Amino acid sequence: MADNFLEKQYADYEARKATQAQARRKAWQKKMKEYKARLAAEKKAGDCGE
């Protein structure tokens, strides 16, 4: 019975860990997309002035 409890606890831990990792990856991808868009806008703004 204790083994089942520990296995469930560990499975829950792994699931939380995976969910958090996925959230971190999505947040990083969103920040990177915004950064690239900002760089493109700055480059475009700089090219128009010349």
Short mmCIF file of C-alpha atoms in Angstrom, two decimals:
data_model
loop_
_atom_site.label_atom_id
_atom_site.label_comp_id
_atom_site.label_asym_id
_atom_site.label_seq_id
_atom_site.Cartn_x
_atom_site.Cartn_y
_atom_site.Cartn_z
CA MET A 1 0.00 0.00 0.00
CA ALA A 2 2.81 2.42 0.80
CA ASP A 3 4.45 1.66 -2.54
CA ASN A 4 1.28 2.65 -4.38
CA PHE A 5 1.10 5.88 -2.40
CA LEU A 6 4.71 6.75 -3.17
CA GLU A 7 4.30 5.87 -6.83
CA LYS A 8 1.24 8.12 -7.07
CA GLN A 9 3.04 10.94 -5.29
CA TYR A 10 6.00 10.63 -7.67
CA ALA A 11 3.73 10.45 -10.73
CA ASP A 12 1.96 13.60 -9.58
CA TYR A 13 5.32 15.29 -9.05
CA GLU A 14 6.47 14.33 -12.55
CA ALA A 15 3.22 15.65 -14.03
CA ARG A 16 3.60 19.01 -12.23
CA LYS A 17 7.22 19.20 -13.29
CA ALA A 18 6.32 18.57 -16.94
CA THR A 19 3.52 21.15 -16.83
CA GLN A 20 5.84 23.77 -15.38
CA ALA A 21 8.52 23.01 -17.96
CA GLN A 22 5.99 23.38 -20.75
CA ALA A 23 4.82 26.71 -19.32
CA ARG A 24 8.43 27.94 -19.15
CA ARG A 25 9.02 26.94 -22.77
CA LYS A 26 5.85 28.71 -23.93
CA ALA A 27 6.77 31.86 -22.01
CA TRP A 28 10.29 31.80 -23.47
CA GLN A 29 8.94 31.33 -27.00
CA LYS A 30 6.50 34.22 -26.50
CA LYS A 31 9.26 36.52 -25.23
CA MET A 32 11.54 35.52 -28.11
CA LYS A 33 8.78 36.18 -30.66
CA GLU A 34 8.14 39.63 -29.17
CA TYR A 35 11.87 40.38 -29.14
CA LYS A 36 12.28 39.38 -32.79
CA ALA A 37 9.26 41.49 -33.75
CA ARG A 38 10.69 44.47 -31.88
CA LEU A 39 14.08 44.05 -33.61
CA ALA A 40 12.39 43.84 -37.00
CA ALA A 41 10.37 46.99 -36.25
CA GLU A 42 13.49 48.86 -35.13
CA LYS A 43 15.38 47.76 -38.21
CA LYS A 44 12.50 48.79 -40.46
CA ALA A 45 12.28 52.18 -38.73
CA GLY A 46 16.03 52.65 -39.16
CA ASP A 47 15.94 51.70 -42.84
CA CYS A 48 13.20 54.23 -43.67
CA GLY A 49 15.28 57.17 -42.47
CA GLU A 50 18.14 56.54 -44.85
#
